[in-house]
Amino acid sequence: MVTSHKAILESINPSTKEVLGRVPIMSKVQVDEIVAASHKAYEIWQLTSYKQRAKYVLKLRQVIAARADELAQLISEEVGKPLAEAYLSELTGPLDTCVWMVENAEKLLADQSISLSNPLLSSKQSLVAFEPLGVVGIIAPWNYPFSIPMMATIMSIMVGNTVIIKPSEKSPLIGIKIGEICQEAGLPHGVVEIVTGDRETGKYLSEAALNKLIFTGSVQGGQKVMAQCADNLTPLTLELGGKDAAIVLPDAPIDWTCRGITWGAFTNAGQACASVERVYLIKGKNTEKIISKLTKLASGLKLGPGTSDSTDVGPLVDEVQLAKVKDQVEDALSKGATILTGGKAREDLGGFFFEPTVLTNVDHTMKVMTEETFGPLLPIMVVETEDKAVELANDSQFGLCATIWAGKLERAECVARDLNVGTALINDCLFSHATPQLPWGGIKKSGFGRSHSYFGLYDLVNIKHISIDSAGGSHRVWWYPYGKAKVKMARGGIQMLHGKMTERPVGLVHFVGNMFVGPQSENPTGKAAMKPESEAAKTDANPGDKPQ
Ligand code: NAD
């Protein structure tokens, strides 16, 4: 958590509420200067080869790996996540992205030739070239303060863009650390820049002259950023909130499913956009066993500071997040929910802690089933049928991820296809964000655009079409001049290529018969277009006008 004091942000350890450090809140002038420096660096950086850029990215990988302990420690201190998660969910994604990009970026972005089907275009060759866009802004959240901006940065610089990262006001020290490791990797000045500050600083960045902006954060933030990008028409990717459902089919393996859902709900204290936020348990002989196992697993999780090796669940990031979780629990209880374990804030532990909580007797009148929680709550709703589970899972303003837990995988795949989300995972959860080859992004209020994967790569480049014509001096049938013959030729051409099989020969005759009716034979003066239409019609006679 961070409080602002004049032009300084304070970074707070959420496990202890102690001040970890202070960073400047950058002004508009400072942000604009950094944007200008980034454009300047781009002039040179865009000219470097994939091989040259790969060297820097490999060096970056070495630096991250060498400083892994220091990074994991800082991540645990600044946002409170357990150390195991700081290594596994923050560092592996960027490290794997370095390797994937170095091995594949050039291949994935090699020129592509496109074959054209229309015979009129037979003298043309078309190709697509992928070129960098320019300066990419990355506005990042605090919940994955290293992996989210780093994965986008590695992909961006590898394709020849320069980058400006605006870390969250709740994790500014990690943002500064990213700047440090990029410097240590030897990246030229201006290729990766950091602007620290609050939402106002983010506003300055989103309104600046960027060539692309990747925003990851809340729906409200995304809506504002979209408006802020409108003036410059800055292309935007929005990675926003989620309310991810887990559907448990009656044949789901009990132990695997319960352990998976417990991790999906409580990892990062539930503060992941892809956390399991609600469970639909389809009634079957194992229903009670699954509920009691989930309750047992949740009550066994150890709450504590992120930096302790034995901690399973760390604190929430700040007071605001804690208040939101308390409010959702109170709302659910007032509407008839039952708490099976947890349910209380644990500020006696020194930070913004809340117990891992399992709730039943919940429904869609409750905030806990419809609004993003971003906390350690696991509400379970028992439903009669698979159709009902799908209907309720889709009854959401969000469409980020969903999980399906099942024995029969074909059945689970059918359910996955019925869910309105960007990612549907069967028998696992959350892992795919850290896997750079897999597309990431949502629909509905979870945002738009895709990051990671080759779809994300295409979002970071100008997809440029180049057409080469080798026809030399021959005439183009669609060029001027027009006239009756041209219309007949065009009509004949459409009939020839797309009409009923029986009409195609007639189309061919009209097409060919009018194709070579040049401007001279149609109107030797070439002035027909200047005449009134009725008069022009009288002089427009040509071979194609004969009655058929
Ligand atoms: P937030 O919207 O408060 O802030 C995110 C970032 O945007 C911060 O750096 C902030 O300073 C900046 N910002 C906020 N308002 C801005 C504005 N008007 N103009 C410019 N910048 C602005 O979100 P948060 O609390 O940091 O993050 C939590 C949210 O992020 C959750 O809703 C979560 O689901 C979502 N999230 C989504 C994904 C995803 O991939 N879909 C990943 C992580 C987090």
Coordinates of C-alpha atoms and ligand atoms in Angstrom, one line a residue:
M1 CA 0.0 0.0 0.0
V2 CA 1.1 3.5 -0.7
T3 CA 0.2 6.9 0.6
S4 CA 1.1 10.0 -1.2
H5 CA 2.7 12.9 0.5
K6 CA 3.4 16.0 -1.7
A7 CA 5.3 14.6 -4.7
I8 CA 6.5 11.5 -2.9
L9 CA 5.0 8.0 -2.8
E10 CA 5.6 5.8 0.2
S11 CA 5.8 2.1 -0.4
I12 CA 4.3 0.1 2.5
N13 CA 5.0 -3.5 3.4
P14 CA 1.4 -5.0 3.8
S15 CA 2.6 -7.7 6.2
T16 CA 3.9 -5.2 8.7
K17 CA 2.6 -1.8 7.6
E18 CA 6.2 -0.5 7.7
V19 CA 7.5 2.0 5.2
L20 CA 9.8 0.2 2.7
G21 CA 10.9 3.2 0.7
R22 CA 9.9 6.4 -1.0
V23 CA 9.8 7.3 -4.7
P24 CA 9.0 10.5 -6.6
I25 CA 5.6 11.1 -8.2
M26 CA 6.6 12.3 -11.6
S27 CA 5.0 15.4 -13.1
K28 CA 3.6 15.8 -16.6
V29 CA 6.8 17.6 -17.7
Q30 CA 8.9 14.7 -16.4
V31 CA 6.7 12.1 -18.1
D32 CA 6.8 14.0 -21.4
E33 CA 10.6 14.3 -21.2
I34 CA 10.8 10.5 -20.8
V35 CA 8.4 9.9 -23.7
A36 CA 10.6 12.1 -25.9
A37 CA 13.8 10.2 -24.8
S38 CA 12.0 6.9 -25.6
H39 CA 11.1 8.2 -29.1
K40 CA 14.8 9.2 -29.6
A41 CA 16.0 5.8 -28.5
Y42 CA 13.5 4.2 -30.8
E43 CA 15.2 5.8 -33.9
I44 CA 18.3 3.6 -33.3
W45 CA 16.7 0.6 -31.6
Q46 CA 14.3 -0.1 -34.4
L47 CA 17.3 -0.4 -36.7
T48 CA 19.0 -3.2 -34.7
S49 CA 18.7 -6.8 -35.9
Y50 CA 16.9 -9.6 -34.1
K51 CA 20.3 -11.1 -33.3
Q52 CA 21.5 -7.9 -31.6
R53 CA 18.2 -7.6 -29.6
A54 CA 18.4 -11.3 -28.7
K55 CA 21.8 -10.6 -27.1
Y56 CA 20.3 -8.0 -24.7
V57 CA 17.3 -10.2 -23.9
L58 CA 19.6 -13.1 -23.1
K59 CA 21.6 -10.8 -20.8
L60 CA 18.4 -9.7 -19.2
R61 CA 17.6 -13.4 -18.5
Q62 CA 21.0 -13.8 -16.9
V63 CA 20.5 -10.8 -14.7
I64 CA 17.0 -11.9 -13.6
A65 CA 18.3 -15.4 -12.8
A66 CA 21.3 -14.1 -11.0
R67 CA 19.3 -11.6 -8.9
A68 CA 16.3 -14.0 -8.4
D69 CA 16.7 -14.0 -4.5
E70 CA 16.8 -10.3 -4.2
L71 CA 13.8 -9.8 -6.6
A72 CA 11.7 -12.5 -4.9
Q73 CA 12.5 -10.9 -1.5
L74 CA 11.5 -7.4 -2.6
I75 CA 8.3 -8.7 -4.3
S76 CA 7.3 -10.5 -1.1
E77 CA 8.0 -7.5 1.0
E78 CA 6.3 -4.9 -1.2
V79 CA 3.1 -6.8 -2.1
G80 CA 3.1 -9.5 0.6
K81 CA 3.0 -12.7 -1.6
P82 CA 4.7 -15.8 -0.2
L83 CA 8.2 -16.3 -1.4
A84 CA 7.4 -19.5 -3.3
E85 CA 4.9 -17.5 -5.3
A86 CA 7.4 -14.7 -5.9
Y87 CA 9.7 -17.2 -7.5
L88 CA 7.2 -19.3 -9.3
S89 CA 4.6 -16.9 -10.5
E90 CA 6.7 -13.7 -10.9
L91 CA 10.1 -14.8 -12.2
T92 CA 9.4 -17.9 -14.3
G93 CA 7.1 -16.1 -16.8
P94 CA 9.6 -13.4 -17.7
L95 CA 12.5 -15.9 -17.8
D96 CA 10.5 -18.2 -20.2
T97 CA 9.5 -15.2 -22.3
C98 CA 13.2 -14.3 -22.8
V99 CA 13.9 -17.8 -24.1
W100 CA 10.8 -18.0 -26.2
M101 CA 11.4 -14.7 -27.8
V102 CA 15.1 -15.3 -28.5
E103 CA 14.2 -18.6 -30.2
N104 CA 11.1 -17.6 -32.0
A105 CA 10.5 -13.9 -32.5
E106 CA 12.3 -13.7 -35.8
K107 CA 10.7 -16.8 -37.1
L108 CA 7.2 -15.7 -36.1
L109 CA 7.7 -12.3 -37.6
A110 CA 9.3 -13.4 -40.8
D111 CA 7.7 -11.9 -44.0
Q112 CA 4.7 -13.9 -45.1
S113 CA 3.6 -14.1 -48.8
I114 CA 0.0 -14.1 -49.5
S115 CA -1.5 -15.9 -52.5
L116 CA -4.3 -14.1 -54.4
S117 CA -7.2 -16.0 -55.9
N118 CA -8.7 -13.4 -58.3
P119 CA -7.3 -13.9 -61.8
L120 CA -7.3 -10.1 -62.4
L121 CA -4.5 -9.9 -59.8
S122 CA -2.3 -12.5 -61.3
S123 CA 0.5 -10.1 -62.0
K124 CA 0.7 -9.2 -58.3
Q125 CA 2.8 -10.6 -55.5
S126 CA 1.7 -9.6 -52.0
L127 CA 3.7 -10.0 -48.8
V128 CA 3.2 -9.0 -45.2
A129 CA 6.1 -7.5 -43.3
F130 CA 6.1 -7.0 -39.5
E131 CA 7.7 -3.8 -38.3
P132 CA 8.0 -2.2 -34.8
L133 CA 5.4 0.3 -33.8
G134 CA 7.5 2.8 -31.8
V135 CA 7.1 3.6 -28.1
V136 CA 4.9 1.2 -26.1
G137 CA 3.5 2.4 -22.7
I138 CA 2.9 -0.3 -20.1
I139 CA 0.7 0.7 -17.2
A140 CA 0.9 -2.1 -14.6
P141 CA -1.0 -3.3 -11.5
W142 CA 0.6 -4.3 -8.2
N143 CA -0.7 -7.9 -8.0
Y144 CA 1.9 -9.3 -10.4
P145 CA 4.2 -6.3 -10.2
F146 CA 7.2 -8.0 -11.9
S147 CA 5.8 -10.6 -14.3
I148 CA 3.1 -8.5 -15.9
P149 CA 5.2 -5.5 -17.0
M150 CA 8.3 -7.7 -17.7
M151 CA 6.7 -10.1 -20.0
A152 CA 5.2 -7.3 -22.1
T153 CA 8.5 -5.4 -22.0
I154 CA 10.6 -8.4 -23.3
M155 CA 8.2 -9.0 -26.2
S156 CA 8.1 -5.3 -27.0
I157 CA 11.8 -4.7 -27.1
M158 CA 12.5 -7.9 -29.0
V159 CA 10.3 -6.7 -31.9
G160 CA 12.1 -3.4 -31.9
N161 CA 9.9 -1.1 -29.8
T162 CA 11.0 0.9 -26.9
V163 CA 9.1 0.8 -23.6
I164 CA 8.0 3.0 -20.8
I165 CA 6.6 1.2 -17.7
K166 CA 4.4 2.9 -15.1
P167 CA 4.4 0.6 -12.1
S168 CA 1.5 0.7 -9.7
E169 CA 1.6 3.2 -6.8
K170 CA 1.4 0.2 -4.5
S171 CA 4.6 -1.5 -5.9
P172 CA 6.9 1.3 -7.1
L173 CA 10.1 -0.2 -5.7
I174 CA 9.7 -3.2 -7.9
G175 CA 9.2 -0.8 -10.9
I176 CA 12.5 0.9 -10.0
K177 CA 14.1 -2.5 -9.7
I178 CA 13.0 -3.4 -13.3
G179 CA 14.7 -0.2 -14.5
E180 CA 17.9 -1.3 -12.6
I181 CA 18.0 -4.8 -14.1
C182 CA 17.4 -3.5 -17.6
Q183 CA 20.4 -1.1 -17.1
E184 CA 22.5 -4.0 -15.8
A185 CA 21.6 -6.0 -18.9
G186 CA 23.2 -3.1 -20.9
L187 CA 20.1 -2.0 -22.7
P188 CA 20.8 1.4 -24.4
H189 CA 19.6 4.5 -22.6
G190 CA 15.9 5.1 -23.3
V191 CA 15.0 1.6 -24.5
V192 CA 13.3 0.7 -21.2
E193 CA 12.2 3.7 -19.0
I194 CA 10.3 3.8 -15.8
V195 CA 7.9 6.5 -14.7
T196 CA 6.9 6.3 -11.0
G197 CA 3.8 7.9 -9.6
D198 CA 0.1 7.6 -8.9
R199 CA -2.9 7.5 -11.2
E200 CA -2.3 11.0 -12.3
T201 CA 1.2 10.0 -13.6
G202 CA -0.5 7.1 -15.4
K203 CA -2.9 9.7 -16.9
Y204 CA 0.0 11.7 -18.2
L205 CA 1.6 8.7 -19.8
S206 CA -1.7 7.5 -21.4
E207 CA -2.2 11.0 -22.9
A208 CA 1.3 11.2 -24.2
A209 CA 2.5 10.5 -27.8
L210 CA 2.7 6.7 -27.5
N211 CA 2.4 4.2 -30.4
K212 CA 0.7 1.6 -28.2
L213 CA -0.5 1.3 -24.6
I214 CA -1.0 -1.9 -22.7
F215 CA -3.1 -1.3 -19.6
T216 CA -3.5 -3.9 -16.9
G217 CA -5.7 -3.0 -14.0
S218 CA -9.3 -2.3 -12.8
V219 CA -12.3 -1.9 -15.1
Q220 CA -12.7 1.7 -13.9
G221 CA -9.0 2.4 -14.6
G222 CA -9.4 0.9 -18.1
Q223 CA -12.5 2.9 -18.9
K224 CA -10.6 6.1 -18.0
V225 CA -7.5 5.1 -19.9
M226 CA -9.5 4.3 -23.0
A227 CA -10.9 7.9 -22.9
Q228 CA -7.5 9.3 -22.3
C229 CA -6.1 7.5 -25.3
A230 CA -8.9 8.8 -27.6
D231 CA -7.3 12.1 -28.5
N232 CA -4.1 10.5 -30.0
L233 CA -6.0 7.4 -31.1
T234 CA -3.4 5.4 -29.3
P235 CA -3.9 1.7 -29.9
L236 CA -4.8 0.0 -26.6
T237 CA -4.8 -3.4 -25.1
L238 CA -6.9 -3.7 -21.9
E239 CA -6.3 -6.5 -19.4
L240 CA -8.9 -5.9 -16.7
G241 CA -10.7 -7.7 -13.9
G242 CA -12.3 -11.1 -13.7
K243 CA -14.8 -13.2 -11.7
D244 CA -13.6 -16.6 -12.7
A245 CA -15.9 -19.5 -12.2
A246 CA -14.9 -23.1 -11.4
I247 CA -17.4 -25.7 -12.6
V248 CA -17.0 -29.1 -10.9
L249 CA -18.6 -32.0 -12.8
P250 CA -20.0 -34.9 -10.7
D251 CA -17.2 -37.2 -11.9
A252 CA -14.4 -34.8 -10.9
P253 CA -11.5 -36.5 -9.0
I254 CA -12.0 -35.3 -5.5
D255 CA -8.5 -34.9 -4.2
W256 CA -7.1 -33.2 -7.4
T257 CA -10.0 -30.9 -7.8
C258 CA -10.0 -29.7 -4.2
R259 CA -6.3 -29.1 -4.1
G260 CA -6.4 -27.3 -7.4
I261 CA -9.4 -25.1 -6.4
T262 CA -7.8 -24.3 -3.0
W263 CA -4.7 -23.1 -4.7
G264 CA -6.6 -21.2 -7.4
A265 CA -8.7 -19.4 -4.8
F266 CA -6.0 -18.5 -2.2
T267 CA -2.8 -18.1 -4.1
N268 CA -1.6 -14.4 -3.8
A269 CA -4.4 -14.2 -1.1
G270 CA -6.9 -14.4 -3.9
Q271 CA -5.6 -11.2 -5.5
A272 CA -5.2 -12.6 -9.0
C273 CA -7.3 -11.5 -12.0
A274 CA -7.7 -15.3 -12.7
S275 CA -8.3 -16.5 -9.1
V276 CA -11.0 -19.0 -8.7
E277 CA -13.7 -16.6 -7.4
R278 CA -16.8 -18.8 -7.4
V279 CA -17.5 -22.5 -7.5
Y280 CA -20.5 -24.2 -9.1
L281 CA -20.6 -27.7 -7.8
I282 CA -23.0 -30.0 -9.8
K283 CA -24.9 -32.2 -7.4
G284 CA -23.7 -35.8 -7.2
K285 CA -22.7 -38.4 -4.8
N286 CA -19.4 -36.6 -3.9
T287 CA -20.9 -33.1 -3.3
E288 CA -20.6 -33.2 0.5
K289 CA -17.2 -34.8 0.4
I290 CA -15.9 -32.0 -1.9
I291 CA -17.3 -29.2 0.3
S292 CA -15.8 -30.7 3.4
K293 CA -12.5 -31.3 1.7
L294 CA -12.3 -27.7 0.4
T295 CA -13.2 -26.5 3.9
K296 CA -10.5 -28.7 5.5
L297 CA -7.8 -27.6 3.0
A298 CA -8.7 -23.9 3.4
S299 CA -8.6 -24.0 7.2
G300 CA -5.2 -25.7 7.1
L301 CA -3.5 -22.8 5.2
K302 CA -1.0 -20.8 7.2
L303 CA -1.5 -17.1 7.2
G304 CA 1.6 -14.9 7.6
P305 CA 4.1 -12.5 6.1
G306 CA 5.1 -13.3 2.5
T307 CA 8.8 -13.4 3.4
S308 CA 8.3 -16.4 5.7
D309 CA 9.0 -19.8 4.1
S310 CA 6.1 -21.4 5.9
T311 CA 3.5 -18.9 4.8
D312 CA 0.7 -20.2 2.5
V313 CA -1.4 -17.0 2.3
G314 CA 0.0 -13.5 2.8
P315 CA -1.8 -10.3 3.6
L316 CA -4.0 -8.2 1.3
V317 CA -2.2 -5.4 -0.3
D318 CA -3.8 -2.6 1.7
E319 CA -6.6 -1.3 3.8
V320 CA -8.9 -0.6 0.8
Q321 CA -8.6 -4.2 -0.4
L322 CA -9.2 -5.5 3.2
A323 CA -12.3 -3.3 3.5
K324 CA -13.7 -4.6 0.2
V325 CA -13.3 -8.2 1.3
K326 CA -15.0 -7.5 4.7
D327 CA -17.9 -5.8 2.9
Q328 CA -18.4 -8.8 0.6
V329 CA -18.5 -11.2 3.5
E330 CA -21.0 -9.0 5.5
D331 CA -23.2 -8.6 2.4
A332 CA -23.2 -12.4 1.9
L333 CA -24.0 -13.1 5.5
S334 CA -26.8 -10.6 5.6
K335 CA -28.4 -12.4 2.6
G336 CA -28.2 -15.9 4.1
A337 CA -24.7 -17.2 3.3
T338 CA -23.0 -19.6 5.7
I339 CA -19.3 -19.5 6.6
L340 CA -17.7 -22.9 6.8
T341 CA -14.2 -21.7 7.7
G342 CA -12.5 -18.3 8.1
G343 CA -14.5 -15.1 7.7
K344 CA -12.4 -12.7 9.8
A345 CA -9.8 -10.0 9.3
R346 CA -6.6 -10.8 11.3
E347 CA -5.0 -7.4 11.9
D348 CA -3.7 -8.9 15.1
L349 CA -1.0 -10.4 12.9
G350 CA 0.3 -6.9 12.1
G351 CA -0.7 -6.4 8.5
F352 CA -3.8 -6.5 6.3
F353 CA -4.6 -10.1 6.8
F354 CA -7.9 -11.9 6.2
E355 CA -8.5 -15.6 6.9
P356 CA -9.0 -18.0 4.0
T357 CA -12.7 -18.3 3.9
V358 CA -15.2 -20.8 2.5
L359 CA -18.8 -19.9 2.1
T360 CA -21.9 -21.9 1.1
N361 CA -25.6 -21.0 0.6
V362 CA -24.6 -18.2 -1.7
D363 CA -26.4 -17.0 -4.8
H364 CA -26.2 -14.3 -7.4
T365 CA -27.9 -11.6 -5.3
M366 CA -24.6 -11.4 -3.3
K367 CA -21.6 -9.3 -4.2
V368 CA -19.3 -12.2 -3.5
M369 CA -20.8 -14.0 -6.6
T370 CA -21.0 -11.1 -9.0
E371 CA -18.3 -8.5 -8.1
E372 CA -14.6 -9.1 -8.3
T373 CA -13.4 -10.0 -4.8
F374 CA -9.6 -9.9 -5.0
G375 CA -9.3 -11.6 -1.7
P376 CA -9.2 -15.0 0.0
L377 CA -12.9 -15.9 -0.4
L378 CA -14.2 -19.2 -1.9
P379 CA -18.0 -19.2 -2.3
I380 CA -19.5 -22.5 -3.3
M381 CA -22.9 -22.9 -4.9
V382 CA -24.4 -26.3 -5.4
V383 CA -26.5 -26.6 -8.6
E384 CA -28.7 -29.4 -10.1
T385 CA -27.4 -29.5 -13.7
E386 CA -24.4 -28.8 -15.9
D387 CA -26.6 -26.4 -18.0
K388 CA -27.4 -24.4 -14.8
A389 CA -23.7 -24.2 -13.9
V390 CA -22.8 -22.9 -17.4
E391 CA -25.7 -20.4 -17.3
L392 CA -24.6 -19.1 -13.9
A393 CA -20.9 -19.0 -14.9
N394 CA -21.8 -16.9 -18.0
D395 CA -24.1 -14.6 -15.9
S396 CA -21.2 -12.2 -15.3
Q397 CA -20.0 -8.8 -16.5
F398 CA -16.5 -10.4 -16.8
G399 CA -15.2 -12.9 -19.2
L400 CA -11.5 -13.6 -18.3
C401 CA -11.0 -17.2 -17.4
A402 CA -12.9 -20.2 -16.1
T403 CA -12.0 -23.7 -15.0
I404 CA -13.7 -27.0 -15.4
W405 CA -12.9 -30.0 -13.1
A406 CA -13.9 -33.4 -14.5
G407 CA -13.1 -37.0 -15.0
K408 CA -14.4 -37.3 -18.6
L409 CA -12.3 -34.9 -20.5
E410 CA -14.5 -34.8 -23.7
R411 CA -17.5 -33.7 -21.5
A412 CA -15.3 -31.0 -19.9
E413 CA -14.3 -29.7 -23.3
C414 CA -17.9 -29.3 -24.3
V415 CA -18.5 -27.2 -21.1
A416 CA -15.3 -25.2 -21.9
R417 CA -16.7 -24.3 -25.3
D418 CA -20.0 -23.1 -23.8
L419 CA -18.2 -20.6 -21.5
N420 CA -17.9 -16.9 -22.5
V421 CA -14.3 -16.4 -21.5
G422 CA -10.9 -15.8 -23.0
T423 CA -9.3 -18.8 -21.3
A424 CA -10.9 -22.1 -20.2
L425 CA -8.7 -24.5 -18.3
I426 CA -9.6 -28.1 -17.6
N427 CA -8.3 -29.7 -14.4
D428 CA -6.0 -26.8 -13.6
C429 CA -6.1 -23.1 -13.0
L430 CA -4.1 -19.9 -13.2
F431 CA -0.9 -21.4 -14.7
S432 CA -1.4 -20.1 -18.2
H433 CA -0.5 -16.4 -17.6
A434 CA 3.1 -17.3 -16.9
T435 CA 3.4 -19.3 -20.1
P436 CA 4.4 -16.9 -22.8
Q437 CA 3.3 -19.1 -25.8
L438 CA -0.4 -19.0 -24.6
P439 CA -2.7 -16.2 -25.5
W440 CA -3.9 -14.1 -22.6
G441 CA -6.9 -11.7 -22.5
G442 CA -10.6 -11.5 -21.9
I443 CA -14.0 -10.5 -23.3
K444 CA -16.8 -8.4 -21.9
K445 CA -15.5 -6.1 -19.1
S446 CA -12.4 -8.2 -18.7
G447 CA -11.0 -6.2 -21.6
F448 CA -9.8 -6.7 -25.2
G449 CA -6.8 -7.4 -27.2
R450 CA -4.4 -10.3 -26.4
S451 CA -1.0 -10.3 -24.8
H452 CA 1.6 -13.2 -24.8
S453 CA 1.6 -15.8 -27.7
Y454 CA 2.0 -14.8 -31.3
F455 CA -1.4 -13.1 -31.1
G456 CA 0.2 -10.7 -28.6
L457 CA 3.2 -10.3 -30.7
Y458 CA 1.1 -9.2 -33.7
D459 CA -0.4 -6.6 -31.3
L460 CA 3.1 -5.1 -30.9
V461 CA 3.9 -4.6 -34.6
N462 CA 2.7 -2.8 -37.7
I463 CA 1.4 -5.5 -39.9
K464 CA 2.5 -3.9 -43.2
H465 CA 1.2 -5.1 -46.6
I466 CA 3.6 -4.7 -49.5
S467 CA 2.2 -5.4 -53.1
I468 CA 4.5 -5.7 -56.1
D469 CA 3.1 -5.6 -59.6
S470 CA 5.1 -7.1 -62.5
A471 CA 2.5 -6.4 -65.3
G472 CA 4.5 -3.6 -66.7
G473 CA 2.6 -1.4 -69.2
S474 CA -0.6 -3.5 -69.5
H475 CA -3.9 -1.9 -68.7
R476 CA -5.7 -2.3 -65.3
V477 CA -9.4 -3.1 -65.9
W478 CA -10.4 -1.2 -62.8
W479 CA -8.6 2.0 -63.8
Y480 CA -10.2 4.9 -65.6
P481 CA -11.9 5.5 -68.0
Y482 CA -15.3 4.0 -67.1
G483 CA -18.2 3.7 -69.4
K484 CA -20.9 1.2 -70.5
A485 CA -18.4 -1.4 -71.6
K486 CA -16.6 -1.2 -68.2
V487 CA -19.9 -1.7 -66.4
K488 CA -20.7 -4.7 -68.6
M489 CA -17.2 -6.1 -68.2
A490 CA -17.5 -5.8 -64.4
R491 CA -21.0 -7.3 -64.3
G492 CA -19.8 -10.1 -66.5
G493 CA -16.7 -10.7 -64.3
I494 CA -18.8 -11.2 -61.2
Q495 CA -21.1 -13.6 -63.1
M496 CA -18.1 -15.4 -64.5
L497 CA -16.5 -15.9 -61.1
H498 CA -19.4 -16.1 -58.6
G499 CA -22.6 -16.8 -60.6
K500 CA -24.5 -20.1 -61.0
M501 CA -22.5 -22.6 -63.0
T502 CA -24.9 -22.3 -65.9
E503 CA -24.4 -18.5 -66.0
R504 CA -20.7 -18.5 -65.9
P505 CA -20.0 -19.0 -69.6
V506 CA -22.2 -16.0 -70.4
G507 CA -20.3 -14.0 -67.8
L508 CA -17.1 -15.0 -69.4
V509 CA -18.3 -13.7 -72.9
H510 CA -19.4 -10.4 -71.4
F511 CA -16.2 -10.0 -69.4
V512 CA -13.8 -10.8 -72.3
G513 CA -16.0 -9.1 -74.9
N514 CA -15.8 -5.8 -73.0
M515 CA -12.4 -6.1 -71.5
F516 CA -10.5 -4.8 -74.5
V517 CA -13.0 -2.1 -75.4
G518 CA -10.5 0.6 -74.8
P519 CA -11.2 4.3 -74.3
Q520 CA -10.4 5.0 -78.0
S521 CA -13.0 2.5 -79.4
E522 CA -15.6 3.5 -76.8
N523 CA -15.0 7.3 -77.3
P524 CA -12.1 8.4 -79.3
T525 CA -12.2 11.9 -77.9
G526 CA -12.1 10.6 -74.4
K527 CA -14.5 13.4 -73.4
A528 CA -17.7 11.4 -72.8
A529 CA -17.4 11.8 -69.1
M530 CA -17.8 15.5 -69.5
K531 CA -21.2 15.1 -71.3
P532 CA -24.6 15.0 -69.6
E533 CA -25.5 11.3 -69.0
S534 CA -28.3 11.1 -71.6
E535 CA -26.0 12.5 -74.3
A536 CA -23.1 10.3 -73.3
A537 CA -25.4 7.2 -73.5
K538 CA -26.0 7.9 -77.2
T539 CA -22.3 7.9 -78.0
D540 CA -21.4 5.0 -75.7
A541 CA -22.3 2.2 -78.2
N542 CA -19.8 -0.6 -78.3
P543 CA -19.7 -4.3 -79.1
G544 CA -20.8 -5.2 -75.6
D545 CA -24.1 -3.4 -76.1
K546 CA -25.5 -5.9 -78.6
P547 CA -28.8 -7.4 -77.3
Q548 CA -28.1 -11.0 -76.1
Ligands
NAD1 P1 -5.9 0.0 -11.0 O1 -6.8 0.2 -12.1 O2 -6.2 0.7 -9.7 O3 -4.4 0.4 -11.3 C1 -3.6 -0.2 -12.3 C2 -2.6 0.7 -12.8 O4 -3.2 1.8 -13.6 C3 -1.8 1.5 -11.8 O5 -0.4 1.6 -12.2 C4 -2.5 2.8 -11.7 O6 -1.6 3.8 -11.2 C5 -2.9 3.0 -13.1 N1 -4.1 3.9 -13.3 C6 -5.2 3.8 -12.5 N2 -6.1 4.7 -13.0 C7 -5.5 5.3 -14.1 C8 -5.9 6.3 -15.0 N3 -7.1 6.9 -14.9 N4 -5.0 6.7 -16.0 C9 -3.8 6.1 -16.1 N5 -3.4 5.1 -15.2 C10 -4.2 4.8 -14.2 O7 -5.8 -1.5 -10.7 P2 -5.0 -2.3 -9.6 O8 -5.7 -2.2 -8.3 O9 -3.6 -1.9 -9.6 O10 -5.0 -3.8 -10.1 C11 -6.0 -4.7 -9.8 C12 -6.9 -4.9 -10.9 O11 -6.2 -5.3 -12.1 C13 -7.9 -6.0 -10.7 O12 -9.2 -5.6 -11.2 C14 -7.4 -7.2 -11.5 O13 -8.3 -8.1 -11.9 C15 -6.8 -6.5 -12.6 N6 -5.7 -7.3 -13.3 C16 -6.0 -7.8 -14.5 C17 -5.1 -8.6 -15.1 C18 -5.4 -9.3 -16.4 O14 -4.4 -9.8 -17.0 N7 -6.6 -9.2 -17.0 C19 -3.9 -8.9 -14.5 C20 -3.7 -8.4 -13.2 C21 -4.6 -7.5 -12.6

